[in-house]
């Protein structure tokens, strides 16, 4: 549970401290007052990453060189320090109680589940969004997964570079063997963990009697599959099979939600997915994650707001809204006005 966060040159905040109750905190403010930025900073303290910026230095205030996030979580102090760096090489430092940590050891101490309007992209946008979802959830609860994904991605870059050298420079193909084995070993772990998560999600009940499910579209990696694509891979200078090509399809009563679902049904599909994520993280971690809800109530109808509020009440939740009336109907919540 997070009790306090101190932001220094983080996005629009020069120097600001926010405190959070162990139940629900509602951050209220007009558009562009910094509500999403506060949630992003909490997310960064949890994962070491942004849920929004593709480049982490975007989180540094326009007029500053260094951004700091310092969060008090239980008895620990989690810190993220970002710099623009020299010659366009930005740096990131992660610290727990003042001691520098690698990402694998930093993420997973403080667990959050974030849900905002951009999550609709999970249904409608490219497979990389859906792989990102799987990685984010599994990384929160499984250190071995964090290690495997970093190792796989690094191996993939090396293997693609080697494929390029085989094509362009005639480098010997036998060098591929090492990378094949590394990718197969880590790839098997990633696929198994992803399958486990998708199976768990599929056991989650219907919401408001709407029956959603996920189909795992797995790109298996093995010696046989790599051998099958060997010629194409060298021609393309890129690895064509493996978890980096995974995807999943959302279904509503067996139909493809991205193609046939209404906007509202797609939104419910994402809500269903997020509730399943919450249950998964809670079960695997053995404790309740903090919920970060960015401006989602305005998009939900009455029944679905009730579904969300029922979950919110049993966990630490930090909610943003631009609607001051929203707060009036809520009892027992702390309010932060921006
Ligand atoms: N690196 C940065 N440096 C300074 N300001 C920034 C930076 N990145 C974003 N901002 C500004 O921070 C302000 C607040 O953004 P934020 O997205 O948190 O607003 P919000 O309260 O969530 O608004 P909305 O209700 O529209 O969602 C915006 O004006 C944005 O332009
Ligand atoms: Mg916002």
mmCIF file of N, CA, C and O in Angstrom, residues 195-292:
data_model
loop_
_atom_site.group_PDB
_atom_site.id
_atom_site.type_symbol
_atom_site.label_atom_id
_atom_site.label_comp_id
_atom_site.label_asym_id
_atom_site.label_seq_id
_atom_site.Cartn_x
_atom_site.Cartn_y
_atom_site.Cartn_z
ATOM 1 N N UNK A 195 -0.018 -18.750 -21.089
ATOM 2 C CA UNK A 195 -1.144 -19.697 -21.157
ATOM 3 C C UNK A 195 -1.844 -19.773 -19.794
ATOM 4 O O UNK A 195 -3.068 -19.753 -19.722
ATOM 5 N N UNK A 196 -1.050 -19.826 -18.739
ATOM 6 C CA UNK A 196 -1.615 -19.891 -17.387
ATOM 7 C C UNK A 196 -2.469 -18.682 -17.069
ATOM 8 O O UNK A 196 -3.557 -18.805 -16.495
ATOM 9 N N UNK A 197 -1.986 -17.501 -17.449
ATOM 10 C CA UNK A 197 -2.742 -16.270 -17.200
ATOM 11 C C UNK A 197 -4.051 -16.269 -18.004
ATOM 12 O O UNK A 197 -5.118 -15.945 -17.480
ATOM 13 N N UNK A 198 -3.961 -16.660 -19.268
ATOM 14 C CA UNK A 198 -5.166 -16.656 -20.115
ATOM 15 C C UNK A 198 -6.189 -17.681 -19.612
ATOM 16 O O UNK A 198 -7.385 -17.398 -19.556
ATOM 17 N N UNK A 199 -5.713 -18.843 -19.178
ATOM 18 C CA UNK A 199 -6.631 -19.835 -18.598
ATOM 19 C C UNK A 199 -7.319 -19.275 -17.358
ATOM 20 O O UNK A 199 -8.521 -19.454 -17.165
ATOM 21 N N UNK A 200 -6.536 -18.598 -16.517
ATOM 22 C CA UNK A 200 -7.102 -18.000 -15.301
ATOM 23 C C UNK A 200 -8.185 -16.988 -15.676
ATOM 24 O O UNK A 200 -9.279 -16.993 -15.118
ATOM 25 N N UNK A 201 -7.864 -16.125 -16.634
ATOM 26 C CA UNK A 201 -8.823 -15.090 -17.042
ATOM 27 C C UNK A 201 -10.106 -15.731 -17.574
ATOM 28 O O UNK A 201 -11.209 -15.286 -17.264
ATOM 29 N N UNK A 202 -9.958 -16.815 -18.318
ATOM 30 C CA UNK A 202 -11.139 -17.482 -18.895
ATOM 31 C C UNK A 202 -12.028 -18.145 -17.853
ATOM 32 O O UNK A 202 -13.180 -18.453 -18.129
ATOM 33 N N UNK A 203 -11.472 -18.350 -16.657
ATOM 34 C CA UNK A 203 -12.313 -18.912 -15.593
ATOM 35 C C UNK A 203 -13.100 -17.836 -14.876
ATOM 36 O O UNK A 203 -13.954 -18.124 -14.040
ATOM 37 N N UNK A 204 -12.776 -16.569 -15.173
ATOM 38 C CA UNK A 204 -13.490 -15.470 -14.537
ATOM 39 C C UNK A 204 -14.912 -15.416 -15.079
ATOM 40 O O UNK A 204 -15.114 -15.515 -16.285
ATOM 41 N N UNK A 205 -15.844 -15.275 -14.185
ATOM 42 C CA UNK A 205 -17.251 -15.317 -14.588
ATOM 43 C C UNK A 205 -17.650 -14.164 -15.496
ATOM 44 O O UNK A 205 -16.900 -13.218 -15.715
ATOM 45 N N UNK A 206 -18.854 -14.292 -16.028
ATOM 46 C CA UNK A 206 -19.411 -13.247 -16.884
ATOM 47 C C UNK A 206 -19.633 -11.979 -16.070
ATOM 48 O O UNK A 206 -19.829 -12.051 -14.863
ATOM 49 N N UNK A 207 -19.586 -10.814 -16.719
ATOM 50 C CA UNK A 207 -19.992 -9.621 -15.985
ATOM 51 C C UNK A 207 -21.296 -9.117 -16.575
ATOM 52 O O UNK A 207 -21.444 -9.030 -17.782
ATOM 53 N N UNK A 208 -22.233 -8.870 -15.684
ATOM 54 C CA UNK A 208 -23.600 -8.540 -16.096
ATOM 55 C C UNK A 208 -24.075 -9.468 -17.217
ATOM 56 O O UNK A 208 -24.555 -9.031 -18.248
ATOM 57 N N UNK A 209 -23.868 -10.744 -16.967
ATOM 58 C CA UNK A 209 -24.260 -11.844 -17.862
ATOM 59 C C UNK A 209 -23.715 -11.748 -19.289
ATOM 60 O O UNK A 209 -24.238 -12.367 -20.206
ATOM 61 N N UNK A 210 -22.642 -10.949 -19.461
ATOM 62 C CA UNK A 210 -21.997 -10.949 -20.772
ATOM 63 C C UNK A 210 -20.800 -11.885 -20.715
ATOM 64 O O UNK A 210 -19.933 -11.741 -19.862
ATOM 65 N N UNK A 211 -20.785 -12.825 -21.638
ATOM 66 C CA UNK A 211 -19.865 -13.935 -21.570
ATOM 67 C C UNK A 211 -18.626 -13.712 -22.448
ATOM 68 O O UNK A 211 -18.622 -14.034 -23.616
ATOM 69 N N UNK A 212 -17.577 -13.143 -21.835
ATOM 70 C CA UNK A 212 -16.355 -12.866 -22.595
ATOM 71 C C UNK A 212 -15.367 -14.016 -22.446
ATOM 72 O O UNK A 212 -15.386 -14.731 -21.453
ATOM 73 N N UNK A 213 -14.485 -14.146 -23.408
ATOM 74 C CA UNK A 213 -13.380 -15.097 -23.277
ATOM 75 C C UNK A 213 -12.208 -14.648 -24.153
ATOM 76 O O UNK A 213 -12.361 -13.769 -25.004
ATOM 77 N N UNK A 214 -11.049 -15.246 -23.886
ATOM 78 C CA UNK A 214 -9.857 -14.945 -24.687
ATOM 79 C C UNK A 214 -9.395 -16.207 -25.397
ATOM 80 O O UNK A 214 -9.450 -17.296 -24.833
ATOM 81 N N UNK A 215 -8.942 -16.057 -26.627
ATOM 82 C CA UNK A 215 -8.291 -17.142 -27.363
ATOM 83 C C UNK A 215 -6.815 -16.818 -27.499
ATOM 84 O O UNK A 215 -6.468 -15.790 -28.081
ATOM 85 N N UNK A 216 -5.986 -17.681 -26.965
ATOM 86 C CA UNK A 216 -4.539 -17.461 -27.068
ATOM 87 C C UNK A 216 -4.074 -17.888 -28.454
ATOM 88 O O UNK A 216 -4.231 -19.039 -28.838
ATOM 89 N N UNK A 217 -3.525 -16.943 -29.184
ATOM 90 C CA UNK A 217 -2.998 -17.222 -30.518
ATOM 91 C C UNK A 217 -1.478 -17.290 -30.354
ATOM 92 O O UNK A 217 -0.778 -16.287 -30.472
ATOM 93 N N UNK A 218 -1.026 -18.495 -30.025
ATOM 94 C CA UNK A 218 0.355 -18.669 -29.584
ATOM 95 C C UNK A 218 1.287 -18.931 -30.756
ATOM 96 O O UNK A 218 0.988 -19.747 -31.620
ATOM 97 N N UNK A 219 2.415 -18.241 -30.770
ATOM 98 C CA UNK A 219 3.449 -18.510 -31.767
ATOM 99 C C UNK A 219 4.530 -19.344 -31.085
ATOM 100 O O UNK A 219 5.404 -18.814 -30.413
ATOM 101 N N UNK A 220 4.409 -20.654 -31.249
ATOM 102 C CA UNK A 220 5.324 -21.563 -30.553
ATOM 103 C C UNK A 220 6.722 -21.470 -31.148
ATOM 104 O O UNK A 220 6.884 -21.201 -32.337
ATOM 105 N N UNK A 221 7.716 -21.681 -30.288
ATOM 106 C CA UNK A 221 9.099 -21.680 -30.763
ATOM 107 C C UNK A 221 9.738 -23.020 -30.401
ATOM 108 O O UNK A 221 9.597 -23.501 -29.277
ATOM 109 N N UNK A 222 10.371 -23.657 -31.400
ATOM 110 C CA UNK A 222 11.042 -24.944 -31.172
ATOM 111 C C UNK A 222 12.095 -25.093 -32.276
ATOM 112 O O UNK A 222 12.060 -24.350 -33.266
ATOM 113 N N UNK A 223 12.985 -26.057 -32.112
ATOM 114 C CA UNK A 223 13.985 -26.312 -33.157
ATOM 115 C C UNK A 223 13.292 -26.588 -34.492
ATOM 116 O O UNK A 223 13.693 -26.072 -35.534
ATOM 117 N N UNK A 224 12.214 -27.386 -34.426
ATOM 118 C CA UNK A 224 11.520 -27.773 -35.661
ATOM 119 C C UNK A 224 10.911 -26.548 -36.350
ATOM 120 O O UNK A 224 11.044 -26.386 -37.565
ATOM 121 N N UNK A 225 10.279 -25.700 -35.566
ATOM 122 C CA UNK A 225 9.658 -24.501 -36.150
ATOM 123 C C UNK A 225 10.720 -23.562 -36.720
ATOM 124 O O UNK A 225 10.548 -22.970 -37.787
ATOM 125 N N UNK A 226 11.834 -23.405 -35.995
ATOM 126 C CA UNK A 226 12.902 -22.536 -36.494
ATOM 127 C C UNK A 226 13.500 -23.109 -37.778
ATOM 128 O O UNK A 226 13.793 -22.371 -38.720
ATOM 129 N N UNK A 227 13.624 -24.436 -37.828
ATOM 130 C CA UNK A 227 14.167 -25.076 -39.035
ATOM 131 C C UNK A 227 13.219 -24.853 -40.213
ATOM 132 O O UNK A 227 13.645 -24.568 -41.335
ATOM 133 N N UNK A 228 11.934 -24.941 -39.929
ATOM 134 C CA UNK A 228 10.916 -24.780 -40.971
ATOM 135 C C UNK A 228 10.983 -23.386 -41.615
ATOM 136 O O UNK A 228 10.769 -23.229 -42.809
ATOM 137 N N UNK A 229 11.308 -22.364 -40.788
ATOM 138 C CA UNK A 229 11.314 -20.990 -41.300
ATOM 139 C C UNK A 229 12.721 -20.464 -41.614
ATOM 140 O O UNK A 229 12.889 -19.272 -41.861
ATOM 141 N N UNK A 230 13.724 -21.357 -41.575
ATOM 142 C CA UNK A 230 15.120 -20.912 -41.670
ATOM 143 C C UNK A 230 15.387 -20.013 -42.885
ATOM 144 O O UNK A 230 15.983 -18.934 -42.748
ATOM 145 N N UNK A 231 14.932 -20.427 -44.052
ATOM 146 C CA UNK A 231 15.214 -19.656 -45.269
ATOM 147 C C UNK A 231 14.527 -18.294 -45.238
ATOM 148 O O UNK A 231 15.153 -17.260 -45.518
ATOM 149 N N UNK A 232 13.250 -18.283 -44.851
ATOM 150 C CA UNK A 232 12.516 -17.012 -44.761
ATOM 151 C C UNK A 232 13.154 -16.078 -43.733
ATOM 152 O O UNK A 232 13.193 -14.865 -43.931
ATOM 153 N N UNK A 233 13.605 -16.653 -42.611
ATOM 154 C CA UNK A 233 14.189 -15.821 -41.558
ATOM 155 C C UNK A 233 15.447 -15.103 -42.031
ATOM 156 O O UNK A 233 15.647 -13.932 -41.713
ATOM 157 N N UNK A 234 16.264 -15.815 -42.786
ATOM 158 C CA UNK A 234 17.495 -15.179 -43.274
ATOM 159 C C UNK A 234 17.149 -14.109 -44.312
ATOM 160 O O UNK A 234 17.682 -12.996 -44.278
ATOM 161 N N UNK A 235 16.187 -14.425 -45.173
ATOM 162 C CA UNK A 235 15.772 -13.438 -46.183
ATOM 163 C C UNK A 235 15.217 -12.180 -45.516
ATOM 164 O O UNK A 235 15.480 -11.059 -45.959
ATOM 165 N N UNK A 236 14.460 -12.364 -44.442
ATOM 166 C CA UNK A 236 13.833 -11.222 -43.766
ATOM 167 C C UNK A 236 14.764 -10.616 -42.708
ATOM 168 O O UNK A 236 14.491 -9.537 -42.189
ATOM 169 N N UNK A 237 15.830 -11.308 -42.373
ATOM 170 C CA UNK A 237 16.747 -10.922 -41.297
ATOM 171 C C UNK A 237 15.985 -10.629 -40.013
ATOM 172 O O UNK A 237 16.279 -9.674 -39.287
ATOM 173 N N UNK A 238 14.996 -11.470 -39.751
ATOM 174 C CA UNK A 238 14.237 -11.295 -38.511
ATOM 175 C C UNK A 238 13.646 -12.632 -38.071
ATOM 176 O O UNK A 238 13.386 -13.509 -38.907
ATOM 177 N N UNK A 239 13.495 -12.791 -36.771
ATOM 178 C CA UNK A 239 12.995 -14.046 -36.204
ATOM 179 C C UNK A 239 11.476 -14.094 -36.350
ATOM 180 O O UNK A 239 10.777 -13.193 -35.874
ATOM 181 N N UNK A 240 10.985 -15.127 -37.017
ATOM 182 C CA UNK A 240 9.571 -15.122 -37.423
ATOM 183 C C UNK A 240 8.638 -15.894 -36.492
ATOM 184 O O UNK A 240 7.425 -15.781 -36.618
ATOM 185 N N UNK A 241 9.190 -16.705 -35.597
ATOM 186 C CA UNK A 241 8.315 -17.405 -34.647
ATOM 187 C C UNK A 241 8.780 -17.165 -33.217
ATOM 188 O O UNK A 241 9.941 -16.875 -32.970
ATOM 189 N N UNK A 242 7.842 -17.287 -32.291
ATOM 190 C CA UNK A 242 8.171 -17.113 -30.874
ATOM 191 C C UNK A 242 7.194 -16.176 -30.196
ATOM 192 O O UNK A 242 6.372 -15.537 -30.860
ATOM 193 N N UNK A 243 7.285 -16.081 -28.871
ATOM 194 C CA UNK A 243 6.333 -15.275 -28.083
ATOM 195 C C UNK A 243 6.265 -13.799 -28.483
ATOM 196 O O UNK A 243 5.264 -13.144 -28.178
ATOM 197 N N UNK A 244 7.296 -13.294 -29.150
ATOM 198 C CA UNK A 244 7.223 -11.898 -29.605
ATOM 199 C C UNK A 244 6.236 -11.753 -30.752
ATOM 200 O O UNK A 244 5.990 -10.634 -31.205
ATOM 201 N N UNK A 245 5.699 -12.902 -31.223
ATOM 202 C CA UNK A 245 4.649 -12.875 -32.254
ATOM 203 C C UNK A 245 3.301 -13.343 -31.693
ATOM 204 O O UNK A 245 2.358 -13.567 -32.441
ATOM 205 N N UNK A 246 3.212 -13.529 -30.378
ATOM 206 C CA UNK A 246 1.950 -13.962 -29.749
ATOM 207 C C UNK A 246 0.859 -12.913 -29.898
ATOM 208 O O UNK A 246 1.134 -11.720 -30.072
ATOM 209 N N UNK A 247 -0.362 -13.383 -29.766
ATOM 210 C CA UNK A 247 -1.505 -12.459 -29.695
ATOM 211 C C UNK A 247 -2.638 -13.186 -28.980
ATOM 212 O O UNK A 247 -2.532 -14.382 -28.688
ATOM 213 N N UNK A 248 -3.692 -12.468 -28.636
ATOM 214 C CA UNK A 248 -4.921 -13.144 -28.212
ATOM 215 C C UNK A 248 -6.119 -12.380 -28.756
ATOM 216 O O UNK A 248 -6.026 -11.199 -29.066
ATOM 217 N N UNK A 249 -7.211 -13.109 -28.911
ATOM 218 C CA UNK A 249 -8.442 -12.532 -29.467
ATOM 219 C C UNK A 249 -9.488 -12.468 -28.364
ATOM 220 O O UNK A 249 -9.663 -13.430 -27.621
ATOM 221 N N UNK A 250 -10.148 -11.335 -28.255
ATOM 222 C CA UNK A 250 -11.275 -11.201 -27.333
ATOM 223 C C UNK A 250 -12.516 -11.761 -28.008
ATOM 224 O O UNK A 250 -12.791 -11.431 -29.166
ATOM 225 N N UNK A 251 -13.271 -12.551 -27.274
ATOM 226 C CA UNK A 251 -14.546 -13.009 -27.826
ATOM 227 C C UNK A 251 -15.691 -12.672 -26.890
ATOM 228 O O UNK A 251 -15.550 -12.719 -25.675
ATOM 229 N N UNK A 252 -16.817 -12.353 -27.496
ATOM 230 C CA UNK A 252 -18.063 -12.184 -26.749
ATOM 231 C C UNK A 252 -19.026 -13.196 -27.356
ATOM 232 O O UNK A 252 -19.370 -13.089 -28.541
ATOM 233 N N UNK A 253 -19.421 -14.176 -26.559
ATOM 234 C CA UNK A 253 -20.232 -15.302 -27.048
ATOM 235 C C UNK A 253 -19.636 -15.832 -28.358
ATOM 236 O O UNK A 253 -20.305 -15.885 -29.385
ATOM 237 N N UNK A 254 -18.361 -16.125 -28.339
ATOM 238 C CA UNK A 254 -17.633 -16.738 -29.476
ATOM 239 C C UNK A 254 -17.338 -15.777 -30.634
ATOM 240 O O UNK A 254 -16.596 -16.092 -31.538
ATOM 241 N N UNK A 255 -17.958 -14.592 -30.637
ATOM 242 C CA UNK A 255 -17.688 -13.668 -31.747
ATOM 243 C C UNK A 255 -16.509 -12.761 -31.421
ATOM 244 O O UNK A 255 -16.303 -12.387 -30.270
ATOM 245 N N UNK A 256 -15.785 -12.392 -32.458
ATOM 246 C CA UNK A 256 -14.613 -11.523 -32.312
ATOM 247 C C UNK A 256 -15.064 -10.112 -31.888
ATOM 248 O O UNK A 256 -15.736 -9.408 -32.648
ATOM 249 N N UNK A 257 -14.667 -9.738 -30.662
ATOM 250 C CA UNK A 257 -15.139 -8.474 -30.085
ATOM 251 C C UNK A 257 -14.601 -7.250 -30.843
ATOM 252 O O UNK A 257 -15.283 -6.234 -30.957
ATOM 253 N N UNK A 258 -13.368 -7.365 -31.364
ATOM 254 C CA UNK A 258 -12.784 -6.225 -32.079
ATOM 255 C C UNK A 258 -13.570 -5.935 -33.350
ATOM 256 O O UNK A 258 -13.755 -4.776 -33.740
ATOM 257 N N UNK A 259 -14.062 -6.996 -34.013
ATOM 258 C CA UNK A 259 -14.762 -6.801 -35.284
ATOM 259 C C UNK A 259 -16.240 -6.530 -35.113
ATOM 260 O O UNK A 259 -16.815 -5.718 -35.829
ATOM 261 N N UNK A 260 -16.872 -7.260 -34.158
ATOM 262 C CA UNK A 260 -18.333 -7.189 -34.111
ATOM 263 C C UNK A 260 -18.880 -6.454 -32.900
ATOM 264 O O UNK A 260 -20.064 -6.135 -32.868
ATOM 265 N N UNK A 261 -18.013 -6.228 -31.895
ATOM 266 C CA UNK A 261 -18.534 -5.639 -30.661
ATOM 267 C C UNK A 261 -18.870 -4.161 -30.819
ATOM 268 O O UNK A 261 -18.198 -3.443 -31.566
ATOM 269 N N UNK A 262 -19.897 -3.705 -30.107
ATOM 270 C CA UNK A 262 -20.155 -2.261 -30.048
ATOM 271 C C UNK A 262 -19.086 -1.640 -29.160
ATOM 272 O O UNK A 262 -18.386 -2.338 -28.427
ATOM 273 N N UNK A 263 -18.984 -0.339 -29.205
ATOM 274 C CA UNK A 263 -18.036 0.379 -28.360
ATOM 275 C C UNK A 263 -18.246 0.021 -26.884
ATOM 276 O O UNK A 263 -17.308 -0.230 -26.149
ATOM 277 N N UNK A 264 -19.500 0.032 -26.480
ATOM 278 C CA UNK A 264 -19.842 -0.287 -25.084
ATOM 279 C C UNK A 264 -19.465 -1.719 -24.730
ATOM 280 O O UNK A 264 -18.954 -1.976 -23.643
ATOM 281 N N UNK A 265 -19.710 -2.644 -25.644
ATOM 282 C CA UNK A 265 -19.342 -4.047 -25.381
ATOM 283 C C UNK A 265 -17.824 -4.195 -25.281
ATOM 284 O O UNK A 265 -17.321 -4.943 -24.449
ATOM 285 N N UNK A 266 -17.110 -3.470 -26.118
ATOM 286 C CA UNK A 266 -15.641 -3.524 -26.052
ATOM 287 C C UNK A 266 -15.146 -2.983 -24.711
ATOM 288 O O UNK A 266 -14.242 -3.538 -24.093
ATOM 289 N N UNK A 267 -15.784 -1.909 -24.265
ATOM 290 C CA UNK A 267 -15.415 -1.326 -22.970
ATOM 291 C C UNK A 267 -15.671 -2.334 -21.848
ATOM 292 O O UNK A 267 -14.869 -2.477 -20.936
ATOM 293 N N UNK A 268 -16.794 -3.045 -21.927
ATOM 294 C CA UNK A 268 -17.103 -4.055 -20.910
ATOM 295 C C UNK A 268 -16.110 -5.203 -20.963
ATOM 296 O O UNK A 268 -15.742 -5.762 -19.933
ATOM 297 N N UNK A 269 -15.676 -5.542 -22.170
ATOM 298 C CA UNK A 269 -14.679 -6.595 -22.321
ATOM 299 C C UNK A 269 -13.389 -6.216 -21.598
ATOM 300 O O UNK A 269 -12.775 -7.041 -20.916
ATOM 301 N N UNK A 270 -13.003 -4.963 -21.718
ATOM 302 C CA UNK A 270 -11.788 -4.501 -21.052
ATOM 303 C C UNK A 270 -11.995 -4.477 -19.536
ATOM 304 O O UNK A 270 -11.110 -4.866 -18.773
ATOM 305 N N UNK A 271 -13.171 -4.069 -19.107
ATOM 306 C CA UNK A 271 -13.467 -4.077 -17.666
ATOM 307 C C UNK A 271 -13.389 -5.510 -17.127
ATOM 308 O O UNK A 271 -12.792 -5.761 -16.075
ATOM 309 N N UNK A 272 -13.974 -6.440 -17.856
ATOM 310 C CA UNK A 272 -13.914 -7.862 -17.487
ATOM 311 C C UNK A 272 -12.452 -8.315 -17.370
ATOM 312 O O UNK A 272 -12.059 -8.962 -16.397
ATOM 313 N N UNK A 273 -11.647 -7.923 -18.354
ATOM 314 C CA UNK A 273 -10.232 -8.296 -18.354
ATOM 315 C C UNK A 273 -9.507 -7.707 -17.142
ATOM 316 O O UNK A 273 -8.691 -8.360 -16.495
ATOM 317 N N UNK A 274 -9.800 -6.454 -16.834
ATOM 318 C CA UNK A 274 -9.127 -5.772 -15.726
ATOM 319 C C UNK A 274 -9.520 -6.373 -14.376
ATOM 320 O O UNK A 274 -8.689 -6.465 -13.469
ATOM 321 N N UNK A 275 -10.792 -6.768 -14.236
ATOM 322 C CA UNK A 275 -11.220 -7.405 -12.985
ATOM 323 C C UNK A 275 -10.528 -8.758 -12.837
ATOM 324 O O UNK A 275 -10.126 -9.145 -11.740
ATOM 325 N N UNK A 276 -10.369 -9.450 -13.974
ATOM 326 C CA UNK A 276 -9.663 -10.736 -13.942
ATOM 327 C C UNK A 276 -8.188 -10.521 -13.585
ATOM 328 O O UNK A 276 -7.599 -11.283 -12.826
ATOM 329 N N UNK A 277 -7.599 -9.463 -14.120
ATOM 330 C CA UNK A 277 -6.205 -9.122 -13.814
ATOM 331 C C UNK A 277 -6.034 -8.897 -12.308
ATOM 332 O O UNK A 277 -5.095 -9.394 -11.684
ATOM 333 N N UNK A 278 -6.976 -8.153 -11.762
ATOM 334 C CA UNK A 278 -6.950 -7.858 -10.332
ATOM 335 C C UNK A 278 -6.995 -9.139 -9.505
ATOM 336 O O UNK A 278 -6.217 -9.322 -8.570
ATOM 337 N N UNK A 279 -7.900 -10.039 -9.880
ATOM 338 C CA UNK A 279 -8.035 -11.311 -9.161
ATOM 339 C C UNK A 279 -6.752 -12.136 -9.311
ATOM 340 O O UNK A 279 -6.292 -12.759 -8.351
ATOM 341 N N UNK A 280 -6.168 -12.099 -10.489
ATOM 342 C CA UNK A 280 -4.945 -12.871 -10.751
ATOM 343 C C UNK A 280 -3.789 -12.350 -9.898
ATOM 344 O O UNK A 280 -3.104 -13.115 -9.218
ATOM 345 N N UNK A 281 -3.589 -11.048 -9.929
ATOM 346 C CA UNK A 281 -2.474 -10.457 -9.170
ATOM 347 C C UNK A 281 -2.668 -10.721 -7.678
ATOM 348 O O UNK A 281 -1.731 -11.081 -6.968
ATOM 349 N N UNK A 282 -3.915 -10.572 -7.231
ATOM 350 C CA UNK A 282 -4.194 -10.799 -5.810
ATOM 351 C C UNK A 282 -3.899 -12.253 -5.423
ATOM 352 O O UNK A 282 -3.270 -12.509 -4.400
ATOM 353 N N UNK A 283 -4.319 -13.190 -6.267
ATOM 354 C CA UNK A 283 -4.084 -14.590 -5.930
ATOM 355 C C UNK A 283 -2.601 -14.944 -5.952
ATOM 356 O O UNK A 283 -2.087 -15.572 -5.041
ATOM 357 N N UNK A 284 -1.898 -14.496 -6.985
ATOM 358 C CA UNK A 284 -0.491 -14.873 -7.111
ATOM 359 C C UNK A 284 0.396 -14.186 -6.080
ATOM 360 O O UNK A 284 1.361 -14.761 -5.596
ATOM 361 N N UNK A 285 0.060 -12.929 -5.781
ATOM 362 C CA UNK A 285 0.916 -12.177 -4.860
ATOM 363 C C UNK A 285 0.503 -12.392 -3.409
ATOM 364 O O UNK A 285 1.246 -12.068 -2.492
ATOM 365 N N UNK A 286 -0.690 -12.919 -3.211
ATOM 366 C CA UNK A 286 -1.180 -13.124 -1.854
ATOM 367 C C UNK A 286 -1.538 -11.829 -1.145
ATOM 368 O O UNK A 286 -1.686 -11.807 0.075
ATOM 369 N N UNK A 287 -1.637 -10.749 -1.898
ATOM 370 C CA UNK A 287 -2.106 -9.500 -1.280
ATOM 371 C C UNK A 287 -2.791 -8.629 -2.313
ATOM 372 O O UNK A 287 -2.596 -8.810 -3.522
ATOM 373 N N UNK A 288 -3.589 -7.706 -1.822
ATOM 374 C CA UNK A 288 -4.382 -6.902 -2.725
ATOM 375 C C UNK A 288 -3.551 -5.814 -3.380
ATOM 376 O O UNK A 288 -2.896 -5.053 -2.687
ATOM 377 N N UNK A 289 -3.586 -5.738 -4.706
ATOM 378 C CA UNK A 289 -2.867 -4.657 -5.367
ATOM 379 C C UNK A 289 -3.634 -3.339 -5.209
ATOM 380 O O UNK A 289 -4.820 -3.339 -4.891
ATOM 381 N N UNK A 290 -2.922 -2.245 -5.401
ATOM 382 C CA UNK A 290 -3.567 -0.930 -5.390
ATOM 383 C C UNK A 290 -4.181 -0.682 -6.769
ATOM 384 O O UNK A 290 -3.552 -0.930 -7.787
ATOM 385 N N UNK A 291 -5.414 -0.209 -6.756
ATOM 386 C CA UNK A 291 -6.117 0.069 -8.020
ATOM 387 C C UNK A 291 -5.898 1.520 -8.435
ATOM 388 O O UNK A 291 -6.084 2.430 -7.621
ATOM 389 N N UNK A 292 -5.523 1.727 -9.685
ATOM 390 C CA UNK A 292 -5.388 3.092 -10.211
ATOM 391 C C UNK A 292 -6.411 3.250 -11.330
ATOM 392 O O UNK A 292 -6.287 2.624 -12.385
#
